[in-house]
Structure formats: structure tokens, C-alpha cells
Amino acid sequence: MATLCLDVSLFIAPHHQLRRQSEKKLLVLGPKRSCVGRRRRLSNVSMKSKNRFNNIVAVATREDLMRAAVSAANNGVSKFNVKATVTIKNKLKPDLSERLVRSLDGIGDLFGKNVIIELVSVDVDPKTKSAKISSEGRIKEWFNKSGEKVSYTVEFTVDANFGLPGVLLVTNNHQQEFFLENVTVEGFHCGPIHFPCNSWVQSHKHHPQKRVFFFNKPYLPGETPEGLKALREEELRELRGTGTGERKLSDRIYDFDVYNDLGNPDKGFDYIRPTLGGGEIKYPRRCRTGRPPCVTDESCESRLEKPLPMYVPRDEQFEEPKRRTFLFGRFKGLLRNIVPITIGRLAPNNIDIKGFSEFDKLYKRCIIRDSSLKDIFPFRKTPVEETGPGLFKFDLPKIVTKDKFGWFRDDEFARQAIAGVNPVSIERVEVFPPVSKLDPQTYGPSVNSALREDHILPFLNGLSVQQALDGNKLFMLDYHDIYLPFVDRINALDGHKTYATRTIFFLSDADTLKPIAIELSLSPGAPSSRAKRVVTPASDATSNWIWQMAKVHVAANDAGAHQLVYHWLRTHACVEPFIIAAHRQLSAMHPVYKLLDPHMRYTLEINALARQSLISNTGVIDTCFTPGRYHMEISAAAYNDWRFDMDELPSDLIRRGMAVDDPAEPHGLKLLIEDYPFANDGLLVWSAIENWVKTYVNHYYHDPATVLNDSELQAWYCEAVSVGHADIKDAEWWPKLDSPENLSKVLTILIWLASALHAALNFGQYPYGGYLPNRPPLMRRLIPDENDAEYANFVADPEKYFLMSLPSKLQISKYMAVVDSLSTHSPDEEYLGQRPHAATWTGDKEMVEAFFKFAADVSRVEKEIEKRNLDPSLRNRCGAGVLPYELLAPISEPGVTCRGIPNSSSI
């Protein structure tokens, strides 16, 4: 256990209160040692020097410093030396320009252009009423050390009445930025004092303000020591900026803006995309960059295309291990698309998958050996193949490692609705036929369901429809209202075809689901024979293929809704305003900031990269998903129905009819599908997070008044809602931040969204979607009707028609490369229950111990999940051809593992 600081009053302890360790050893205070106990006078301190010694605050923990303090007391000296260990994290692979600048900085060091650190006391000088500051400490021999992490020793001189150092002021007189990880100061009575920095320090030449770093002791705003109040406020003003000007990559400014950078009107009509937020289309706010407007439309921000970097505050950018992993994923994706791009350009008629065996080629061998490419390039091997064929080959997705044909089975199709990559959309059917929430005056009779009792009655095991409803036996994936307003526009796009779908499932006595009907809806303008169609499980060969086509259309709808609504909107876009506001309104000393800090890591960076490469006008979702150019409008339409309070897991389960209140159950809920892997594991994780947050919040906030009187906390929540979610700020469902209970609820939801829910929705993308027939993101053909000209071709070769309905080779490889990268854990990932310097992230001993208890709870969750995945009675997670459900298993190795809960939405 790390040594922790005591109350400031103990630093001015008379010498007779000091505990003698031994005749030659000095006082060292730790969690198991105290100033209280057996006391003895120090024999080498004269009676004449007692009073002077009583005023000495800086009592060293090292023998040499202690002797200096005693000598000073005897001789009336009022200044003492203390030391700090400064840990710097170096780049492992600096580029040529960085190495050159480093060399120049080495020369500058010889002429006094060092990195300078000063200590600021928690106390103010009673005469000047200003903060007490130590002498300047200089980091010397900066360039004589190398390695990923380097530690330096810095010495300071402080006055005898200096008090406790609470702030570091850092000045970087080098030309180049550096990453300051942490600083530990020794020489004070309380023991080591820790400063968790974890920040890039820019050159004084470009950013002249001294960098401010606070020690690890948390303070509510009203409890801030006098010496730190001004710096606390000044640091927050620095982070807020002025709201004007274009941001530089080295800036640390956090601000809000609307989504007006997804299109590029300067390139023409096809590249125009609407602005999201602040107008007719409601949406959360994103991090402001301040880039100049487009030439043809000043309301749109000009775009930066990759590889040019998008602005996020400097400390939000990926650290080197994460960046290497991400860039390597991009590089692999580029290589894996060389062949499909070449084929698409040189042989435009050869873009369709010809048979299921072609999917196998993506994994079994290097795709550069594709026979179609050999026809274009008549040579036996390519230079790239000889240097690294593995880079061209996709790993085998987990979904086909258990059962290659499992995706074709109805039970697996249904199982993935509760144990796949999108287990949060399924809901209980409360009325039959289902009722739309769309306005019938706008959409006409198309809002009415075509489902009838006779469609599903043969599949209810002898129950009537009402008995099935009363027995909680009917469940549904309802993508009708999400897609219907966009069906006409999507189907008008070249190579994009969709329905608004509803899928009905029946719950068997074995607690497994079976799909029993799929409703396919087109717009009111479609021919009456095709506007509404209900498909049921097969009774012959032809209807079997139609049934399979219908399931794949549902899977494509699910892939789009998953990506745009449940994944991107809920765990990325809706969380971003809370992160921006936290940096703008919560001091690094604030207890809530310390709690949220690991759950904000990398989110702004990955969201900026998404705006650049995924959700933009030429992004992967635009080109490879069914909604095409309308994908973000679908996401915005879903935002109208989003509720922050319903993102609480128990509330979400009840809202979807998947659970009912039951105080007798462990989590106060009874699941209506007992073997619902996401919900079962999710409630374990939710409970662990909730208990940890309640313990933390109740430690600092004892009653409603302490919450209401916390100016920084109220400013954070108010800004996150009123500015970050300005378009829905007046909604009545926003929780009131007026009590410890409500504060705990808000913080638990945020941590749940950023960690567990994001993990459940993200890290299964390649394991489940990497095999396209299981979960295609795009469909290019509708199911033919008997009156269609295509129907004869379908009957003649249904497999060919099925494959032609899937994405093209180029779309497949682009999509697979992206979801492979998005499903990859980086080597520097921090998982739930982990955080750097776990014993010193806060100076509050009780909360350090509470965090270790939380980590133990998380470990128990992992063991319970492992146990469940070996239980043969749980047929939705154990059995022949069934994937174990591990997406909420907290810890993972690097790579694509289909498990692991990182602390934040970091990919």
C-alpha cells in the first residue's frame, strides 16, 4: 500500500510527538505507521532550538534530509531542500525531425534552457496573500537517459513554513513537447506526495503559460486550500478557451460544436450532408475544431481527409501503443483492399461473390492469389505476397469456428438476438399485431402491421396468441419505425435495398427463441402486392430460400441499427458532451473528475476519427451499409427517442419488457427470458459499478445540500445537458442532480455506457460480422415476388441470387477490414477494475481501498461468467456449435478476442 498524506495540521507537529523508529532511523509515515503512539524526545535537539523546530513543516523521510532539518533548527536556518522524482514517457520510435529537435534541445540544455518545475504550497503567504512558491528545480541530464520511461531527480529549496505542496508548475524550455507521467515529491512530514500528471507538456515558446498539475488529494470546490483556489480556476479557464479561432493540434481546449463536418459541399451535390444539431435535425454536440467553413456553404465546416489528423485536445490523442495498433489496422485494411479495388477497376463485371467457397478464401489463403487477379496479372507471385502474405489474409471469425453453417439455422439467428453483437434491441411483444408509433397521417396505412394470428398460430406449440402473450412467450426485433421513413430514399440508391422489418420470436420451454414470422414493409407508394409481406418458416424448397433471404434482410437492418443507434449514438455521440463538459467544468482535483477520468480515455479521438472515416460522406458506413447517405439521419431520428435515464440497465430491460420488478431477485428484477446472456452478465457488471459509485459518492456527498452546493459539479451537469444536448435540454426525463442518489445514478449510467455497454456492442463486430452471410451490413436486392421478372432467375439458381444480394467483393473487404480494426484491443488497454497507479490515483486512502474492492468484484464477475459458459443447461451460451458469451468478461488479451471491457469507448 502506498504512503498517503495526513491532514495538514499534522505537518506542524512538535518534536516530542514524533515516533522514534530506532536510534539511527528516521520517521517514515505510511498506512501502518502514525505520529501517535510511544513518544520520546530527540536527544540531539537542544532546548534552545525546540521552538524553531516546531515551526519546521518540512520533516524529511530520508536520513540526509532529516539531518539537514535538525541542523537547520539548531542553526536558525529557515530554508530546506526537498527532492522530486519525475517520470517521463518517451516515444519509442521518434521520427527524423523529432530526433533532430531532440539533439538541438540537448545543446539548449547546456545553456540553461531546461525543463523547470516549481512547487506551490496549499497555503498562502499571510503577508502577501499570494501562493507560496519554491525555488526553481531544473531537470538536468535530460538527454543522457533513454528508454520508454525515464526518471529524473529534481531538487527544490522551500521555506520552513512552506506547508504542503499542492501544485507543480512546469515550464518546458525545450523546442519539443514531452509526456509527463507522474511526479513524486519527498522530503515532507507526510511522506511521498504524488502528482498524477499523464499529460503532454508543450514548449514554452508555443504555449507560454506554465502547466499546472495538482497533487492527488481530492477537494470539493468549497474545500480547496487557499493556495490552490486561484490556480484551480485559472486551469479551468485555460481548458475552456475563448470559443473562437481554429484549434492547433497542440492545444488543450475543449469546446462544443454541431455535426457540420460530415459532408463536403465543395465537391458537389452527392457529397452534401445535412448539419446535425442546432436546427431541424436534433443531435448531440461534438468537440469543436474551429476549421474554416466550406467555400460553397459557410454553415459547413471544411473537411480534413485522412491521413491528415483531426483536432482533439492534445491529451485526448492516442498514446503510442494505441496509435501503432490503430495505424497497423488501417495498413492491413489497405492491403486487404488492394485486390478488390484492382478487380473493381479493371474488371467491373467481376464484383459479385460467385459462391460460398469464396468466403473461405478470405481466411484460408492469401487473397492476392485470387484467380480473378491472376487473369489480370499473369505472373505466379507478386512481390507483396512474398514479403507478407499474412497481411492479406483475414483471421477466421469466431462465429464459424464452432459451426460453419450455424448462421443458416433458425435457432442461431434467434440466439444472436440475445447473445450476439446487438443484444439490446429485442423486446417483448405486448400487443399483437404490433402497433407503430409513426404518424398515420404522414405514412398512411403502411404503419399498420400485416401480421395476423394465422401467421404465427402454427408455431405456438398449441397455445393461442393471447395465451402466448399472457405467458410472455412472444418477443420481437422491431425495425419498422426506424427504417420506414427512409425506405423510399434508400431503395432509390444504386445497390442499396431494404425493408422496414418486424421479426417475431417464440420462447420455447427450453428458454431458447425461434423465429416464427418476418414482416417486410415497403413505402405506401409500392405496389400493393409488395408493400406488406409476411414470411414464415419454410414448408418447401422455394419458401426456404425466401425465408433465408428474409432473415438476411433482418440481419442487415440489425447491423445498421446496431451501428448507428445502439453503438455509435448511445455509447459514443451521447457520451461525448459529458466528457467535454467534464474537462471544462471539473478540476482535476474534483473527486468526480478522478472517478470519471479512466472512463473518458481516447473517446474524443475515436469519435473524431469516426467523423473522418466512418460516418462521413465517403465513410465506410455511407458506402457499405444499407442506409447509405441517409445513415446519420437515421441515427438522428433515433436520438429523438433516446432517453439518458433509460440507459440505466435495469430501466432499459423493464422498458423493453425483458424484465419485471421483483424485489426477491438478486438485482430486484426477474428476467422473462431466464437465459438471456447479455442481461444476466450485464446485471453482474452493472451491480459492481453501481456499488462502487455509490460508495464513492457517499464518501464525499453526505446529503442533498453537498450536491447542490458543489459549483463545479452543477456546472458540469448543466453544461453537458443544456449545451452538449441542447436540442433536448428541456426534456422532463433528465435526472435532477439534487441528491447523492441521483448523482450516483448519473455517474453509474455514464460509466456503464462508456465501459460495459460499449464493450458488449463493439468487440463482437468481427467475430460475428466477419463472416458476411451471418450479418451483412448491406443488401443489394429485394426478395423477388412471383410477378417480378427476377423471380425466374431466383427459382433457377437461388444460391446465386442470394449471393448477388450481398455486398460486392470490394464492399465486403472494406467492411471486414474496418470491423476487424474496431474489434481489436490495443496492448495499452485499461480494463474495468484497472487504472494506472492504482494505489496513488487519489490521495484518499478509503477510496483507494474501495477501488481495490471494486476490482475484486469485477474479478468475481469474470469467474462467474466462465462458470456460466460451461453450464450445459444454459443453451444460449453452451452446446454444440454455440459460442460462449464472453463479451462482458472484463479482461482480455490484445487483439480480436470477443471479450474484455475497457474502461472507456476507446475504439
PDB file of N, CA and C in Angstrom, residues 391-462:
ATOM      1  N   LEU A 391      -0.635 -10.533 -44.170  1.00  0.00           N
ATOM      2  CA  LEU A 391      -1.311  -9.252 -44.084  1.00  0.00           C
ATOM      3  C   LEU A 391      -2.509  -9.174 -45.020  1.00  0.00           C
ATOM      4  N   PHE A 392      -2.533 -10.036 -46.031  1.00  0.00           N
ATOM      5  CA  PHE A 392      -3.635 -10.029 -46.983  1.00  0.00           C
ATOM      6  C   PHE A 392      -4.753 -10.995 -46.576  1.00  0.00           C
ATOM      7  N   LYS A 393      -4.543 -11.735 -45.526  1.00  0.00           N
ATOM      8  CA  LYS A 393      -5.477 -12.790 -45.147  1.00  0.00           C
ATOM      9  C   LYS A 393      -6.213 -12.397 -43.879  1.00  0.00           C
ATOM     10  N   PHE A 394      -7.542 -12.541 -43.897  1.00  0.00           N
ATOM     11  CA  PHE A 394      -8.346 -12.268 -42.712  1.00  0.00           C
ATOM     12  C   PHE A 394      -8.321 -13.477 -41.772  1.00  0.00           C
ATOM     13  N   ASP A 395      -8.349 -13.174 -40.465  1.00  0.00           N
ATOM     14  CA  ASP A 395      -8.461 -14.253 -39.489  1.00  0.00           C
ATOM     15  C   ASP A 395      -9.869 -14.854 -39.543  1.00  0.00           C
ATOM     16  N   LEU A 396      -9.967 -16.108 -39.167  1.00  0.00           N
ATOM     17  CA  LEU A 396     -11.243 -16.798 -39.195  1.00  0.00           C
ATOM     18  C   LEU A 396     -12.152 -16.214 -38.113  1.00  0.00           C
ATOM     19  N   PRO A 397     -13.329 -15.677 -38.473  1.00  0.00           N
ATOM     20  CA  PRO A 397     -14.238 -15.126 -37.457  1.00  0.00           C
ATOM     21  C   PRO A 397     -14.719 -16.209 -36.500  1.00  0.00           C
ATOM     22  N   LYS A 398     -14.927 -15.818 -35.280  1.00  0.00           N
ATOM     23  CA  LYS A 398     -15.283 -16.775 -34.243  1.00  0.00           C
ATOM     24  C   LYS A 398     -16.595 -17.487 -34.536  1.00  0.00           C
ATOM     25  N   ILE A 399     -17.519 -16.832 -35.242  1.00  0.00           N
ATOM     26  CA  ILE A 399     -18.831 -17.403 -35.482  1.00  0.00           C
ATOM     27  C   ILE A 399     -18.756 -18.684 -36.309  1.00  0.00           C
ATOM     28  N   VAL A 400     -17.723 -18.835 -37.141  1.00  0.00           N
ATOM     29  CA  VAL A 400     -17.620 -20.038 -37.968  1.00  0.00           C
ATOM     30  C   VAL A 400     -16.613 -21.043 -37.417  1.00  0.00           C
ATOM     31  N   THR A 401     -15.999 -20.732 -36.277  1.00  0.00           N
ATOM     32  CA  THR A 401     -15.084 -21.703 -35.680  1.00  0.00           C
ATOM     33  C   THR A 401     -15.836 -22.822 -34.984  1.00  0.00           C
ATOM     34  N   LYS A 402     -17.035 -22.533 -34.517  1.00  0.00           N
ATOM     35  CA  LYS A 402     -17.852 -23.530 -33.833  1.00  0.00           C
ATOM     36  C   LYS A 402     -18.702 -24.334 -34.804  1.00  0.00           C
ATOM     37  N   ASP A 403     -19.287 -23.643 -35.762  1.00  0.00           N
ATOM     38  CA  ASP A 403     -20.194 -24.289 -36.715  1.00  0.00           C
ATOM     39  C   ASP A 403     -20.230 -23.425 -37.961  1.00  0.00           C
ATOM     40  N   LYS A 404     -19.626 -23.914 -39.019  1.00  0.00           N
ATOM     41  CA  LYS A 404     -19.502 -23.140 -40.255  1.00  0.00           C
ATOM     42  C   LYS A 404     -20.864 -22.768 -40.822  1.00  0.00           C
ATOM     43  N   PHE A 405     -21.872 -23.607 -40.618  1.00  0.00           N
ATOM     44  CA  PHE A 405     -23.194 -23.364 -41.181  1.00  0.00           C
ATOM     45  C   PHE A 405     -24.211 -22.933 -40.119  1.00  0.00           C
ATOM     46  N   GLY A 406     -23.705 -22.575 -38.944  1.00  0.00           N
ATOM     47  CA  GLY A 406     -24.609 -22.179 -37.869  1.00  0.00           C
ATOM     48  C   GLY A 406     -25.453 -20.974 -38.247  1.00  0.00           C
ATOM     49  N   TRP A 407     -24.902 -20.034 -39.039  1.00  0.00           N
ATOM     50  CA  TRP A 407     -25.631 -18.830 -39.411  1.00  0.00           C
ATOM     51  C   TRP A 407     -26.910 -19.149 -40.182  1.00  0.00           C
ATOM     52  N   PHE A 408     -26.966 -20.335 -40.809  1.00  0.00           N
ATOM     53  CA  PHE A 408     -28.103 -20.729 -41.638  1.00  0.00           C
ATOM     54  C   PHE A 408     -29.274 -21.219 -40.790  1.00  0.00           C
ATOM     55  N   ARG A 409     -28.994 -21.610 -39.530  1.00  0.00           N
ATOM     56  CA  ARG A 409     -30.014 -22.204 -38.678  1.00  0.00           C
ATOM     57  C   ARG A 409     -30.885 -21.137 -38.022  1.00  0.00           C
ATOM     58  N   ASP A 410     -32.158 -21.437 -37.870  1.00  0.00           N
ATOM     59  CA  ASP A 410     -33.079 -20.505 -37.229  1.00  0.00           C
ATOM     60  C   ASP A 410     -32.721 -20.263 -35.769  1.00  0.00           C
ATOM     61  N   ASP A 411     -32.311 -21.332 -35.070  1.00  0.00           N
ATOM     62  CA  ASP A 411     -32.026 -21.170 -33.647  1.00  0.00           C
ATOM     63  C   ASP A 411     -30.824 -20.259 -33.422  1.00  0.00           C
ATOM     64  N   GLU A 412     -29.822 -20.303 -34.316  1.00  0.00           N
ATOM     65  CA  GLU A 412     -28.657 -19.428 -34.175  1.00  0.00           C
ATOM     66  C   GLU A 412     -29.017 -17.991 -34.524  1.00  0.00           C
ATOM     67  N   PHE A 413     -29.841 -17.807 -35.536  1.00  0.00           N
ATOM     68  CA  PHE A 413     -30.351 -16.479 -35.883  1.00  0.00           C
ATOM     69  C   PHE A 413     -31.044 -15.850 -34.668  1.00  0.00           C
ATOM     70  N   ALA A 414     -31.856 -16.634 -33.974  1.00  0.00           N
ATOM     71  CA  ALA A 414     -32.571 -16.136 -32.798  1.00  0.00           C
ATOM     72  C   ALA A 414     -31.636 -15.950 -31.606  1.00  0.00           C
ATOM     73  N   ARG A 415     -30.703 -16.870 -31.418  1.00  0.00           N
ATOM     74  CA  ARG A 415     -29.795 -16.789 -30.272  1.00  0.00           C
ATOM     75  C   ARG A 415     -28.985 -15.499 -30.307  1.00  0.00           C
ATOM     76  N   GLN A 416     -28.592 -15.065 -31.494  1.00  0.00           N
ATOM     77  CA  GLN A 416     -27.781 -13.856 -31.589  1.00  0.00           C
ATOM     78  C   GLN A 416     -28.554 -12.603 -31.203  1.00  0.00           C
ATOM     79  N   ALA A 417     -29.877 -12.680 -31.171  1.00  0.00           N
ATOM     80  CA  ALA A 417     -30.676 -11.535 -30.732  1.00  0.00           C
ATOM     81  C   ALA A 417     -30.520 -11.279 -29.244  1.00  0.00           C
ATOM     82  N   ILE A 418     -30.093 -12.288 -28.484  1.00  0.00           N
ATOM     83  CA  ILE A 418     -29.913 -12.110 -27.038  1.00  0.00           C
ATOM     84  C   ILE A 418     -28.482 -12.383 -26.591  1.00  0.00           C
ATOM     85  N   ALA A 419     -27.642 -12.897 -27.505  1.00  0.00           N
ATOM     86  CA  ALA A 419     -26.268 -13.226 -27.119  1.00  0.00           C
ATOM     87  C   ALA A 419     -25.290 -12.912 -28.239  1.00  0.00           C
ATOM     88  N   GLY A 420     -25.675 -12.017 -29.151  1.00  0.00           N
ATOM     89  CA  GLY A 420     -24.794 -11.649 -30.246  1.00  0.00           C
ATOM     90  C   GLY A 420     -24.210 -10.268 -30.040  1.00  0.00           C
ATOM     91  N   VAL A 421     -23.878  -9.612 -31.148  1.00  0.00           N
ATOM     92  CA  VAL A 421     -23.238  -8.312 -31.067  1.00  0.00           C
ATOM     93  C   VAL A 421     -24.247  -7.195 -30.809  1.00  0.00           C
ATOM     94  N   ASN A 422     -25.533  -7.458 -30.993  1.00  0.00           N
ATOM     95  CA  ASN A 422     -26.562  -6.458 -30.699  1.00  0.00           C
ATOM     96  C   ASN A 422     -27.685  -7.086 -29.877  1.00  0.00           C
ATOM     97  N   PRO A 423     -27.450  -7.304 -28.593  1.00  0.00           N
ATOM     98  CA  PRO A 423     -28.466  -7.961 -27.750  1.00  0.00           C
ATOM     99  C   PRO A 423     -29.399  -6.988 -27.042  1.00  0.00           C
ATOM    100  N   VAL A 424     -29.393  -5.701 -27.455  1.00  0.00           N
ATOM    101  CA  VAL A 424     -30.140  -4.685 -26.717  1.00  0.00           C
ATOM    102  C   VAL A 424     -31.340  -4.159 -27.505  1.00  0.00           C
ATOM    103  N   SER A 425     -31.685  -4.816 -28.616  1.00  0.00           N
ATOM    104  CA  SER A 425     -32.805  -4.355 -29.424  1.00  0.00           C
ATOM    105  C   SER A 425     -34.066  -5.181 -29.207  1.00  0.00           C
ATOM    106  N   ILE A 426     -33.905  -6.429 -28.832  1.00  0.00           N
ATOM    107  CA  ILE A 426     -35.060  -7.321 -28.685  1.00  0.00           C
ATOM    108  C   ILE A 426     -35.988  -6.816 -27.588  1.00  0.00           C
ATOM    109  N   GLU A 427     -37.304  -6.995 -27.799  1.00  0.00           N
ATOM    110  CA  GLU A 427     -38.293  -6.569 -26.818  1.00  0.00           C
ATOM    111  C   GLU A 427     -39.442  -7.569 -26.779  1.00  0.00           C
ATOM    112  N   ARG A 428     -40.184  -7.542 -25.690  1.00  0.00           N
ATOM    113  CA  ARG A 428     -41.340  -8.420 -25.554  1.00  0.00           C
ATOM    114  C   ARG A 428     -42.516  -7.848 -26.341  1.00  0.00           C
ATOM    115  N   VAL A 429     -43.280  -8.724 -26.991  1.00  0.00           N
ATOM    116  CA  VAL A 429     -44.496  -8.313 -27.690  1.00  0.00           C
ATOM    117  C   VAL A 429     -45.613  -8.187 -26.658  1.00  0.00           C
ATOM    118  N   GLU A 430     -46.144  -6.991 -26.516  1.00  0.00           N
ATOM    119  CA  GLU A 430     -47.201  -6.753 -25.528  1.00  0.00           C
ATOM    120  C   GLU A 430     -48.578  -6.772 -26.153  1.00  0.00           C
ATOM    121  N   VAL A 431     -48.663  -6.404 -27.423  1.00  0.00           N
ATOM    122  CA  VAL A 431     -49.943  -6.481 -28.142  1.00  0.00           C
ATOM    123  C   VAL A 431     -49.667  -7.087 -29.515  1.00  0.00           C
ATOM    124  N   PHE A 432     -50.648  -7.823 -30.032  1.00  0.00           N
ATOM    125  CA  PHE A 432     -50.497  -8.420 -31.353  1.00  0.00           C
ATOM    126  C   PHE A 432     -51.753  -8.139 -32.174  1.00  0.00           C
ATOM    127  N   PRO A 433     -51.567  -7.654 -33.400  1.00  0.00           N
ATOM    128  CA  PRO A 433     -50.307  -7.353 -34.070  1.00  0.00           C
ATOM    129  C   PRO A 433     -49.638  -6.113 -33.483  1.00  0.00           C
ATOM    130  N   PRO A 434     -48.327  -5.965 -33.699  1.00  0.00           N
ATOM    131  CA  PRO A 434     -47.606  -4.818 -33.142  1.00  0.00           C
ATOM    132  C   PRO A 434     -48.157  -3.498 -33.690  1.00  0.00           C
ATOM    133  N   VAL A 435     -48.002  -2.444 -32.906  1.00  0.00           N
ATOM    134  CA  VAL A 435     -48.518  -1.129 -33.262  1.00  0.00           C
ATOM    135  C   VAL A 435     -47.357  -0.165 -33.493  1.00  0.00           C
ATOM    136  N   SER A 436     -47.408   0.570 -34.597  1.00  0.00           N
ATOM    137  CA  SER A 436     -46.374   1.545 -34.921  1.00  0.00           C
ATOM    138  C   SER A 436     -46.597   2.842 -34.160  1.00  0.00           C
ATOM    139  N   LYS A 437     -45.522   3.569 -33.898  1.00  0.00           N
ATOM    140  CA  LYS A 437     -45.605   4.884 -33.276  1.00  0.00           C
ATOM    141  C   LYS A 437     -45.539   6.003 -34.312  1.00  0.00           C
ATOM    142  N   LEU A 438     -45.397   5.648 -35.592  1.00  0.00           N
ATOM    143  CA  LEU A 438     -45.337   6.645 -36.644  1.00  0.00           C
ATOM    144  C   LEU A 438     -46.710   7.271 -36.876  1.00  0.00           C
ATOM    145  N   ASP A 439     -46.712   8.501 -37.341  1.00  0.00           N
ATOM    146  CA  ASP A 439     -47.948   9.231 -37.583  1.00  0.00           C
ATOM    147  C   ASP A 439     -48.660   8.671 -38.813  1.00  0.00           C
ATOM    148  N   PRO A 440     -49.860   8.114 -38.673  1.00  0.00           N
ATOM    149  CA  PRO A 440     -50.565   7.555 -39.829  1.00  0.00           C
ATOM    150  C   PRO A 440     -50.961   8.619 -40.846  1.00  0.00           C
ATOM    151  N   GLN A 441     -51.078   9.888 -40.427  1.00  0.00           N
ATOM    152  CA  GLN A 441     -51.399  10.939 -41.382  1.00  0.00           C
ATOM    153  C   GLN A 441     -50.238  11.199 -42.326  1.00  0.00           C
ATOM    154  N   THR A 442     -49.028  10.883 -41.864  1.00  0.00           N
ATOM    155  CA  THR A 442     -47.848  11.070 -42.710  1.00  0.00           C
ATOM    156  C   THR A 442     -47.567   9.833 -43.542  1.00  0.00           C
ATOM    157  N   TYR A 443     -47.695   8.674 -42.933  1.00  0.00           N
ATOM    158  CA  TYR A 443     -47.273   7.441 -43.596  1.00  0.00           C
ATOM    159  C   TYR A 443     -48.430   6.562 -44.043  1.00  0.00           C
ATOM    160  N   GLY A 444     -49.634   6.968 -43.771  1.00  0.00           N
ATOM    161  CA  GLY A 444     -50.789   6.250 -44.275  1.00  0.00           C
ATOM    162  C   GLY A 444     -50.932   4.856 -43.687  1.00  0.00           C
ATOM    163  N   PRO A 445     -51.584   3.960 -44.424  1.00  0.00           N
ATOM    164  CA  PRO A 445     -51.852   2.609 -43.905  1.00  0.00           C
ATOM    165  C   PRO A 445     -50.607   1.751 -43.755  1.00  0.00           C
ATOM    166  N   SER A 446     -49.471   2.228 -44.265  1.00  0.00           N
ATOM    167  CA  SER A 446     -48.250   1.424 -44.162  1.00  0.00           C
ATOM    168  C   SER A 446     -47.786   1.266 -42.726  1.00  0.00           C
ATOM    169  N   VAL A 447     -48.310   2.105 -41.815  1.00  0.00           N
ATOM    170  CA  VAL A 447     -47.896   1.961 -40.415  1.00  0.00           C
ATOM    171  C   VAL A 447     -48.589   0.768 -39.766  1.00  0.00           C
ATOM    172  N   ASN A 448     -49.675   0.300 -40.355  1.00  0.00           N
ATOM    173  CA  ASN A 448     -50.409  -0.828 -39.780  1.00  0.00           C
ATOM    174  C   ASN A 448     -49.716  -2.136 -40.122  1.00  0.00           C
ATOM    175  N   SER A 449     -49.619  -3.009 -39.150  1.00  0.00           N
ATOM    176  CA  SER A 449     -48.931  -4.281 -39.356  1.00  0.00           C
ATOM    177  C   SER A 449     -49.769  -5.230 -40.208  1.00  0.00           C
ATOM    178  N   ALA A 450     -49.087  -6.002 -41.051  1.00  0.00           N
ATOM    179  CA  ALA A 450     -49.751  -7.037 -41.852  1.00  0.00           C
ATOM    180  C   ALA A 450     -49.758  -8.382 -41.148  1.00  0.00           C
ATOM    181  N   LEU A 451     -49.146  -8.455 -39.983  1.00  0.00           N
ATOM    182  CA  LEU A 451     -49.121  -9.709 -39.238  1.00  0.00           C
ATOM    183  C   LEU A 451     -50.522 -10.058 -38.742  1.00  0.00           C
ATOM    184  N   ARG A 452     -50.871 -11.332 -38.888  1.00  0.00           N
ATOM    185  CA  ARG A 452     -52.158 -11.829 -38.411  1.00  0.00           C
ATOM    186  C   ARG A 452     -51.921 -13.062 -37.537  1.00  0.00           C
ATOM    187  N   GLU A 453     -52.910 -13.396 -36.756  1.00  0.00           N
ATOM    188  CA  GLU A 453     -52.772 -14.530 -35.848  1.00  0.00           C
ATOM    189  C   GLU A 453     -52.498 -15.821 -36.596  1.00  0.00           C
ATOM    190  N   ASP A 454     -53.103 -15.986 -37.787  1.00  0.00           N
ATOM    191  CA  ASP A 454     -52.901 -17.238 -38.509  1.00  0.00           C
ATOM    192  C   ASP A 454     -51.474 -17.394 -39.025  1.00  0.00           C
ATOM    193  N   HIS A 455     -50.711 -16.263 -39.094  1.00  0.00           N
ATOM    194  CA  HIS A 455     -49.303 -16.361 -39.491  1.00  0.00           C
ATOM    195  C   HIS A 455     -48.478 -17.097 -38.433  1.00  0.00           C
ATOM    196  N   ILE A 456     -48.782 -16.872 -37.169  1.00  0.00           N
ATOM    197  CA  ILE A 456     -47.915 -17.397 -36.110  1.00  0.00           C
ATOM    198  C   ILE A 456     -48.536 -18.550 -35.338  1.00  0.00           C
ATOM    199  N   LEU A 457     -49.844 -18.735 -35.467  1.00  0.00           N
ATOM    200  CA  LEU A 457     -50.521 -19.755 -34.666  1.00  0.00           C
ATOM    201  C   LEU A 457     -49.926 -21.145 -34.834  1.00  0.00           C
ATOM    202  N   PRO A 458     -49.515 -21.574 -36.060  1.00  0.00           N
ATOM    203  CA  PRO A 458     -48.962 -22.931 -36.202  1.00  0.00           C
ATOM    204  C   PRO A 458     -47.650 -23.163 -35.454  1.00  0.00           C
ATOM    205  N   PHE A 459     -47.015 -22.084 -34.958  1.00  0.00           N
ATOM    206  CA  PHE A 459     -45.689 -22.219 -34.352  1.00  0.00           C
ATOM    207  C   PHE A 459     -45.707 -21.963 -32.844  1.00  0.00           C
ATOM    208  N   LEU A 460     -46.891 -21.972 -32.228  1.00  0.00           N
ATOM    209  CA  LEU A 460     -47.012 -21.629 -30.810  1.00  0.00           C
ATOM    210  C   LEU A 460     -47.163 -22.834 -29.900  1.00  0.00           C
ATOM    211  N   ASN A 461     -46.841 -24.009 -30.401  1.00  0.00           N
ATOM    212  CA  ASN A 461     -46.902 -25.228 -29.584  1.00  0.00           C
ATOM    213  C   ASN A 461     -48.270 -25.423 -28.931  1.00  0.00           C
ATOM    214  N   GLY A 462     -49.316 -25.159 -29.700  1.00  0.00           N
ATOM    215  CA  GLY A 462     -50.664 -25.403 -29.214  1.00  0.00           C
ATOM    216  C   GLY A 462     -51.277 -24.282 -28.427  1.00  0.00           C
TER     217      GLY A 462
END
